[in-house]
Amino acid sequence: MMKFPAFCLFLFVCMLLLPTYALGAESPAAIKLFMNEKRLTSTEVEPRIVSGNTIVPVRIIVQEIGAKVTWDQAARKVTIVKDDVNIQLVIDSKTAVINGKKETMEVAPIIENGNTMLPLSFIGSRMGIEFKWDGLTSSVHMFKKDDTDSKPVTAPVDTGDGNQPGTPKPTAPPTVAPTKPTTPPTVPPTAPPTGDENGIKPPDPNVHLLNLIQLTEKDLIVNAKDGALTPTVLKLSNPNRIVFDFPNTKLDESLQKLLVNNAGELPSKHPLVQKVRFSNFADNPATVRIILDLKGAADYKAQTSKLPNQWTATIAEHQLTVVIDAGHGDQDPGALSITGKHEKEFTLATAKKVEKLLAQDKRVVVMMTRSDDTFIPLDNRVSFANDNMVDLFLSIHGNSAKSTVTGTETYYNRPESIDFANVVHQKVVAATGFPDRKVRQADFRVITKTTMPAVLVEVGYLSNKSDESAMYKEAFQDKVAASLVAAIKEYLNLK
């Protein structure tokens, strides 16, 4: 399988560089932001590091931390409110007022190119956010402590063979030193919107009012007064929850009355659900969040509704599901072996053996991205796994390099995939008898864009005479397939 270098994806539109950089000061670094391991993207100014500190656009605070932000143009003051926390910041001042008490920040908020930039860790830590800084990938991993998010995951650890940097030392996420804008700033994105002559903003016709949230003994039912409903869904554990975010929606007056500190609660008649919680979660875009607090693991399946303004999903017991991905296929043959065989032949044969063995355990549902010589685009493989909300994703490949290179490698991308990668690697190395080329981190699309623990295993090198000779033998494939099944069962704690 051909390897490509990992390219950093920019989160935001690049901002204008300030004069200090032109004078030779430290240039901004590209920072990746994650909230509960979900990559954050925006069209606002790019977050960056200068002098060891991080600042982000105010919209990150509003949308991802779930705070409310107001702007006082005359005082150049930003007020941030979430639950019982009230933070007041003045542009270019290091003094913050938190619930009436003054605190000194390392970094002052600034305005750049019309965008308010705030110190992320100072505000986030007071809003119940935990931080993990991954210096290896220049990433800030944020984890909410509140009821909408999952437990922190240890930052990636490279167990490489000397060709990659070692384990990064965990440090606090950096913040950025203040720099005054050289031109008069425009009103920040969170400035109060203008309306009619009385200051009243007219209703947004693109925002639909939700007037019903109901959980029966079987289904979750959500109604809007008008407009189609299509949520994004996130499953969380420790504790188990399913989170439904409905973009371009707000709660109508009847549901708004049930809110206390922007949080509402409904009793549950469903045997798998403890309670239902809901809120006006975000302002841009307007988003209603509905959370099902589960008694254990459960799944949802969207149902076809007769009403265009209704969305319904059945909540049912969770069944463990694994996707086995045979790399390449059809016009994408993959690597060419030293004797002229194709990688796609090895991956499909081995994947089908894994499917057959794993299907013998009735506790697991096995899904294949391909079961014959078919071309499946990478994004289709990803959406297949994500749409079915499976528990694990395993992609099988063969490698290619110089003829002298031999061995087994296992790849992961996201922190929650590390444990699965380690188990897979241990089992496969023992089965192949090939040299151990370690567990590595990479940006392969099928393990980057999938939302469950996902691993790609390079069983051996088709360009190596010894590896290739073994890899196309059925007995060897049987042994590898058995090792992969053993790894899956061990990770899923199926004894």
Short mmCIF file of N, CA and C in Angstrom, two decimals, residues 59-170:
data_model
loop_
_atom_site.label_atom_id
_atom_site.label_comp_id
_atom_site.label_asym_id
_atom_site.label_seq_id
_atom_site.Cartn_x
_atom_site.Cartn_y
_atom_site.Cartn_z
N ARG A 59 -16.08 32.34 18.61
CA ARG A 59 -17.12 31.39 18.23
C ARG A 59 -16.83 29.98 18.75
N ILE A 60 -15.56 29.64 18.94
CA ILE A 60 -15.23 28.34 19.54
C ILE A 60 -15.81 28.26 20.95
N ILE A 61 -15.71 29.36 21.69
CA ILE A 61 -16.25 29.39 23.05
C ILE A 61 -17.77 29.24 23.01
N VAL A 62 -18.39 29.92 22.06
CA VAL A 62 -19.86 29.91 21.99
C VAL A 62 -20.39 28.54 21.58
N GLN A 63 -19.85 28.02 20.47
CA GLN A 63 -20.43 26.81 19.88
C GLN A 63 -20.00 25.54 20.59
N GLU A 64 -18.71 25.42 20.90
CA GLU A 64 -18.20 24.13 21.37
C GLU A 64 -18.25 23.98 22.88
N ILE A 65 -18.05 25.06 23.62
CA ILE A 65 -18.14 24.97 25.07
C ILE A 65 -19.59 25.16 25.51
N GLY A 66 -20.41 25.75 24.64
CA GLY A 66 -21.83 25.89 24.96
C GLY A 66 -22.15 27.09 25.81
N ALA A 67 -21.28 28.12 25.77
CA ALA A 67 -21.50 29.32 26.57
C ALA A 67 -22.29 30.35 25.78
N LYS A 68 -22.84 31.33 26.49
CA LYS A 68 -23.49 32.47 25.88
C LYS A 68 -22.54 33.66 25.97
N VAL A 69 -22.40 34.39 24.88
CA VAL A 69 -21.45 35.51 24.83
C VAL A 69 -22.18 36.77 24.40
N THR A 70 -21.94 37.88 25.12
CA THR A 70 -22.46 39.18 24.72
C THR A 70 -21.31 40.17 24.61
N TRP A 71 -21.53 41.25 23.85
CA TRP A 71 -20.47 42.20 23.54
C TRP A 71 -20.94 43.62 23.83
N ASP A 72 -20.13 44.32 24.62
CA ASP A 72 -20.39 45.73 24.94
C ASP A 72 -19.40 46.56 24.12
N GLN A 73 -19.89 47.18 23.02
CA GLN A 73 -19.01 47.91 22.12
C GLN A 73 -18.34 49.09 22.83
N ALA A 74 -19.12 49.84 23.63
CA ALA A 74 -18.58 51.03 24.27
C ALA A 74 -17.45 50.69 25.23
N ALA A 75 -17.63 49.65 26.01
CA ALA A 75 -16.61 49.25 27.00
C ALA A 75 -15.61 48.27 26.43
N ARG A 76 -15.84 47.81 25.19
CA ARG A 76 -15.00 46.79 24.55
C ARG A 76 -14.87 45.57 25.48
N LYS A 77 -16.02 45.16 26.00
CA LYS A 77 -16.07 44.10 27.00
C LYS A 77 -16.85 42.90 26.47
N VAL A 78 -16.30 41.72 26.71
CA VAL A 78 -16.95 40.45 26.36
C VAL A 78 -17.44 39.80 27.65
N THR A 79 -18.70 39.41 27.69
CA THR A 79 -19.24 38.69 28.84
C THR A 79 -19.62 37.28 28.41
N ILE A 80 -19.10 36.30 29.14
CA ILE A 80 -19.31 34.88 28.82
C ILE A 80 -20.05 34.25 29.99
N VAL A 81 -21.18 33.60 29.70
CA VAL A 81 -21.99 33.00 30.76
C VAL A 81 -22.28 31.55 30.41
N LYS A 82 -22.04 30.67 31.36
CA LYS A 82 -22.44 29.27 31.23
C LYS A 82 -22.80 28.75 32.60
N ASP A 83 -24.08 28.35 32.72
CA ASP A 83 -24.60 27.88 34.00
C ASP A 83 -24.37 28.97 35.06
N ASP A 84 -23.62 28.67 36.13
CA ASP A 84 -23.42 29.65 37.20
C ASP A 84 -22.08 30.37 37.09
N VAL A 85 -21.43 30.29 35.94
CA VAL A 85 -20.13 30.96 35.74
C VAL A 85 -20.33 32.18 34.86
N ASN A 86 -19.86 33.32 35.34
CA ASN A 86 -19.93 34.57 34.60
C ASN A 86 -18.53 35.15 34.49
N ILE A 87 -18.03 35.29 33.26
CA ILE A 87 -16.67 35.79 33.03
C ILE A 87 -16.78 37.07 32.20
N GLN A 88 -16.11 38.12 32.68
CA GLN A 88 -16.09 39.39 31.95
C GLN A 88 -14.64 39.71 31.57
N LEU A 89 -14.43 39.97 30.28
CA LEU A 89 -13.10 40.25 29.75
C LEU A 89 -13.14 41.56 28.98
N VAL A 90 -12.08 42.34 29.09
CA VAL A 90 -11.96 43.60 28.35
C VAL A 90 -10.81 43.44 27.36
N ILE A 91 -11.05 43.85 26.11
CA ILE A 91 -10.04 43.73 25.07
C ILE A 91 -8.75 44.42 25.50
N ASP A 92 -7.63 43.72 25.31
CA ASP A 92 -6.28 44.20 25.61
C ASP A 92 -6.00 44.35 27.11
N SER A 93 -6.88 43.78 27.95
CA SER A 93 -6.64 43.82 29.39
C SER A 93 -6.46 42.40 29.92
N LYS A 94 -5.47 42.21 30.80
CA LYS A 94 -5.21 40.90 31.39
C LYS A 94 -6.05 40.64 32.65
N THR A 95 -6.87 41.60 33.02
CA THR A 95 -7.71 41.43 34.21
C THR A 95 -9.07 40.90 33.81
N ALA A 96 -9.43 39.77 34.37
CA ALA A 96 -10.75 39.17 34.14
C ALA A 96 -11.56 39.24 35.43
N VAL A 97 -12.88 39.37 35.29
CA VAL A 97 -13.77 39.35 36.45
C VAL A 97 -14.61 38.08 36.36
N ILE A 98 -14.43 37.18 37.32
CA ILE A 98 -15.14 35.90 37.33
C ILE A 98 -16.06 35.86 38.53
N ASN A 99 -17.36 35.84 38.24
CA ASN A 99 -18.37 35.86 39.31
C ASN A 99 -18.09 36.97 40.32
N GLY A 100 -17.69 38.14 39.80
CA GLY A 100 -17.48 39.31 40.65
C GLY A 100 -16.08 39.44 41.21
N LYS A 101 -15.22 38.43 41.04
CA LYS A 101 -13.87 38.49 41.59
C LYS A 101 -12.84 38.65 40.47
N LYS A 102 -11.85 39.48 40.69
CA LYS A 102 -10.83 39.75 39.69
C LYS A 102 -9.76 38.66 39.67
N GLU A 103 -9.36 38.28 38.45
CA GLU A 103 -8.25 37.35 38.27
C GLU A 103 -7.36 37.87 37.16
N THR A 104 -6.07 37.56 37.25
CA THR A 104 -5.12 38.01 36.24
C THR A 104 -4.83 36.88 35.27
N MET A 105 -4.94 37.18 33.98
CA MET A 105 -4.66 36.21 32.93
C MET A 105 -3.23 36.39 32.43
N GLU A 106 -2.67 35.33 31.86
CA GLU A 106 -1.38 35.45 31.21
C GLU A 106 -1.49 36.20 29.90
N VAL A 107 -2.67 36.13 29.29
CA VAL A 107 -2.88 36.68 27.96
C VAL A 107 -4.15 37.52 27.95
N ALA A 108 -4.10 38.66 27.32
CA ALA A 108 -5.29 39.50 27.17
C ALA A 108 -6.03 39.12 25.91
N PRO A 109 -7.35 39.23 25.91
CA PRO A 109 -8.10 39.04 24.66
C PRO A 109 -7.78 40.18 23.69
N ILE A 110 -7.81 39.87 22.41
CA ILE A 110 -7.51 40.87 21.39
C ILE A 110 -8.55 40.78 20.28
N ILE A 111 -8.52 41.75 19.39
CA ILE A 111 -9.36 41.71 18.20
C ILE A 111 -8.43 41.71 16.99
N GLU A 112 -8.61 40.73 16.13
CA GLU A 112 -7.78 40.63 14.94
C GLU A 112 -8.65 40.46 13.72
N ASN A 113 -8.45 41.34 12.76
CA ASN A 113 -9.16 41.23 11.50
C ASN A 113 -10.68 41.14 11.72
N GLY A 114 -11.16 41.89 12.74
CA GLY A 114 -12.59 41.91 13.01
C GLY A 114 -13.09 40.76 13.86
N ASN A 115 -12.17 39.93 14.38
CA ASN A 115 -12.58 38.77 15.18
C ASN A 115 -12.02 38.87 16.59
N THR A 116 -12.87 38.62 17.56
CA THR A 116 -12.44 38.59 18.95
C THR A 116 -11.70 37.28 19.21
N MET A 117 -10.47 37.37 19.74
CA MET A 117 -9.64 36.20 20.02
C MET A 117 -9.47 36.09 21.53
N LEU A 118 -9.82 34.93 22.10
CA LEU A 118 -9.83 34.73 23.54
C LEU A 118 -8.87 33.62 23.95
N PRO A 119 -8.33 33.70 25.18
CA PRO A 119 -7.45 32.64 25.68
C PRO A 119 -8.25 31.38 25.99
N LEU A 120 -8.00 30.32 25.27
CA LEU A 120 -8.82 29.11 25.34
C LEU A 120 -8.77 28.44 26.70
N SER A 121 -7.56 28.16 27.19
CA SER A 121 -7.45 27.37 28.42
C SER A 121 -7.97 28.13 29.64
N PHE A 122 -7.77 29.45 29.68
CA PHE A 122 -8.25 30.24 30.82
C PHE A 122 -9.76 30.16 30.94
N ILE A 123 -10.45 30.34 29.81
CA ILE A 123 -11.91 30.31 29.82
C ILE A 123 -12.43 28.89 29.94
N GLY A 124 -11.87 27.99 29.12
CA GLY A 124 -12.37 26.61 29.09
C GLY A 124 -12.27 25.91 30.42
N SER A 125 -11.15 26.10 31.13
CA SER A 125 -10.98 25.42 32.41
C SER A 125 -12.01 25.86 33.43
N ARG A 126 -12.47 27.11 33.32
CA ARG A 126 -13.50 27.59 34.25
C ARG A 126 -14.90 27.21 33.80
N MET A 127 -15.02 26.66 32.59
CA MET A 127 -16.30 26.18 32.08
C MET A 127 -16.41 24.66 32.16
N GLY A 128 -15.51 24.04 32.91
CA GLY A 128 -15.57 22.59 33.08
C GLY A 128 -14.93 21.80 31.97
N ILE A 129 -13.96 22.39 31.26
CA ILE A 129 -13.30 21.70 30.16
C ILE A 129 -11.95 21.19 30.63
N GLU A 130 -11.65 19.94 30.29
CA GLU A 130 -10.32 19.38 30.52
C GLU A 130 -9.53 19.43 29.22
N PHE A 131 -8.23 19.62 29.34
CA PHE A 131 -7.37 19.78 28.17
C PHE A 131 -6.26 18.74 28.15
N LYS A 132 -5.94 18.26 26.95
CA LYS A 132 -4.76 17.45 26.70
C LYS A 132 -4.02 18.08 25.52
N TRP A 133 -2.76 18.41 25.72
CA TRP A 133 -1.96 19.00 24.64
C TRP A 133 -1.06 17.94 24.04
N ASP A 134 -1.21 17.68 22.75
CA ASP A 134 -0.39 16.71 22.02
C ASP A 134 0.62 17.48 21.19
N GLY A 135 1.83 17.61 21.72
CA GLY A 135 2.86 18.36 21.04
C GLY A 135 3.30 17.73 19.74
N LEU A 136 3.18 16.41 19.64
CA LEU A 136 3.61 15.71 18.44
C LEU A 136 2.81 16.13 17.22
N THR A 137 1.52 16.36 17.41
CA THR A 137 0.65 16.72 16.29
C THR A 137 0.12 18.15 16.39
N SER A 138 0.63 18.93 17.37
CA SER A 138 0.17 20.31 17.58
C SER A 138 -1.35 20.36 17.70
N SER A 139 -1.88 19.54 18.61
CA SER A 139 -3.32 19.41 18.76
C SER A 139 -3.73 19.69 20.20
N VAL A 140 -4.83 20.42 20.34
CA VAL A 140 -5.47 20.60 21.64
C VAL A 140 -6.69 19.69 21.69
N HIS A 141 -6.69 18.75 22.63
CA HIS A 141 -7.82 17.83 22.81
C HIS A 141 -8.60 18.30 24.04
N MET A 142 -9.86 18.68 23.80
CA MET A 142 -10.72 19.19 24.86
C MET A 142 -11.79 18.15 25.21
N PHE A 143 -12.08 18.06 26.50
CA PHE A 143 -13.08 17.11 26.98
C PHE A 143 -13.99 17.80 27.98
N LYS A 144 -15.29 17.78 27.69
CA LYS A 144 -16.24 18.40 28.60
C LYS A 144 -16.46 17.51 29.81
N LYS A 145 -16.51 18.12 30.97
CA LYS A 145 -16.81 17.38 32.19
C LYS A 145 -18.31 17.28 32.43
N ASP A 146 -19.08 18.08 31.66
CA ASP A 146 -20.51 18.12 31.94
C ASP A 146 -21.22 16.93 31.33
N ASP A 147 -22.54 16.99 31.30
CA ASP A 147 -23.33 15.81 30.98
C ASP A 147 -23.43 15.54 29.48
N THR A 148 -22.79 16.32 28.64
CA THR A 148 -22.93 16.09 27.21
C THR A 148 -21.75 15.40 26.60
N ASP A 149 -20.75 15.04 27.41
CA ASP A 149 -19.53 14.57 26.79
C ASP A 149 -18.91 13.39 27.51
N SER A 150 -17.87 12.85 26.88
CA SER A 150 -17.27 11.61 27.35
C SER A 150 -16.01 11.86 28.14
N LYS A 151 -15.45 10.80 28.68
CA LYS A 151 -14.24 10.88 29.48
C LYS A 151 -13.04 11.19 28.61
N PRO A 152 -12.03 11.85 29.18
CA PRO A 152 -10.81 12.11 28.42
C PRO A 152 -10.12 10.83 28.00
N VAL A 153 -9.43 10.90 26.87
CA VAL A 153 -8.66 9.78 26.37
C VAL A 153 -7.20 10.18 26.40
N THR A 154 -6.32 9.24 26.77
CA THR A 154 -4.91 9.55 26.81
C THR A 154 -4.42 9.97 25.44
N ALA A 155 -3.54 10.97 25.39
CA ALA A 155 -3.01 11.45 24.12
C ALA A 155 -2.23 10.35 23.42
N PRO A 156 -2.11 10.41 22.06
CA PRO A 156 -1.45 9.36 21.30
C PRO A 156 -0.04 9.08 21.79
N VAL A 157 0.32 7.82 21.86
CA VAL A 157 1.67 7.41 22.23
C VAL A 157 2.27 6.66 21.07
N ASP A 158 3.39 7.14 20.56
CA ASP A 158 4.05 6.48 19.44
C ASP A 158 4.96 5.39 19.96
N THR A 159 4.72 4.17 19.55
CA THR A 159 5.57 3.06 19.95
C THR A 159 6.52 2.71 18.82
N GLY A 160 6.97 3.71 18.12
CA GLY A 160 7.71 3.54 16.87
C GLY A 160 9.04 2.84 17.01
N ASP A 161 9.67 2.62 15.86
CA ASP A 161 10.89 1.83 15.78
C ASP A 161 12.12 2.70 15.63
N GLY A 162 12.03 3.96 16.08
CA GLY A 162 13.18 4.83 15.97
C GLY A 162 13.06 5.79 14.81
N ASN A 163 12.09 5.56 13.93
CA ASN A 163 11.91 6.45 12.79
C ASN A 163 10.93 7.57 13.09
N GLN A 164 10.29 7.52 14.25
CA GLN A 164 9.31 8.52 14.61
C GLN A 164 9.66 9.08 15.98
N PRO A 165 9.18 10.29 16.30
CA PRO A 165 9.43 10.86 17.62
C PRO A 165 8.82 10.00 18.70
N GLY A 166 9.35 10.12 19.91
CA GLY A 166 8.85 9.32 21.03
C GLY A 166 7.61 9.93 21.62
N THR A 167 7.23 9.44 22.80
CA THR A 167 6.02 9.88 23.46
C THR A 167 6.12 11.34 23.87
N PRO A 168 5.17 12.18 23.46
CA PRO A 168 5.22 13.59 23.86
C PRO A 168 4.90 13.73 25.34
N LYS A 169 5.59 14.63 25.98
CA LYS A 169 5.32 14.89 27.38
C LYS A 169 4.07 15.72 27.50
N PRO A 170 3.05 15.28 28.26
CA PRO A 170 1.82 16.05 28.37
C PRO A 170 2.09 17.40 29.01
#
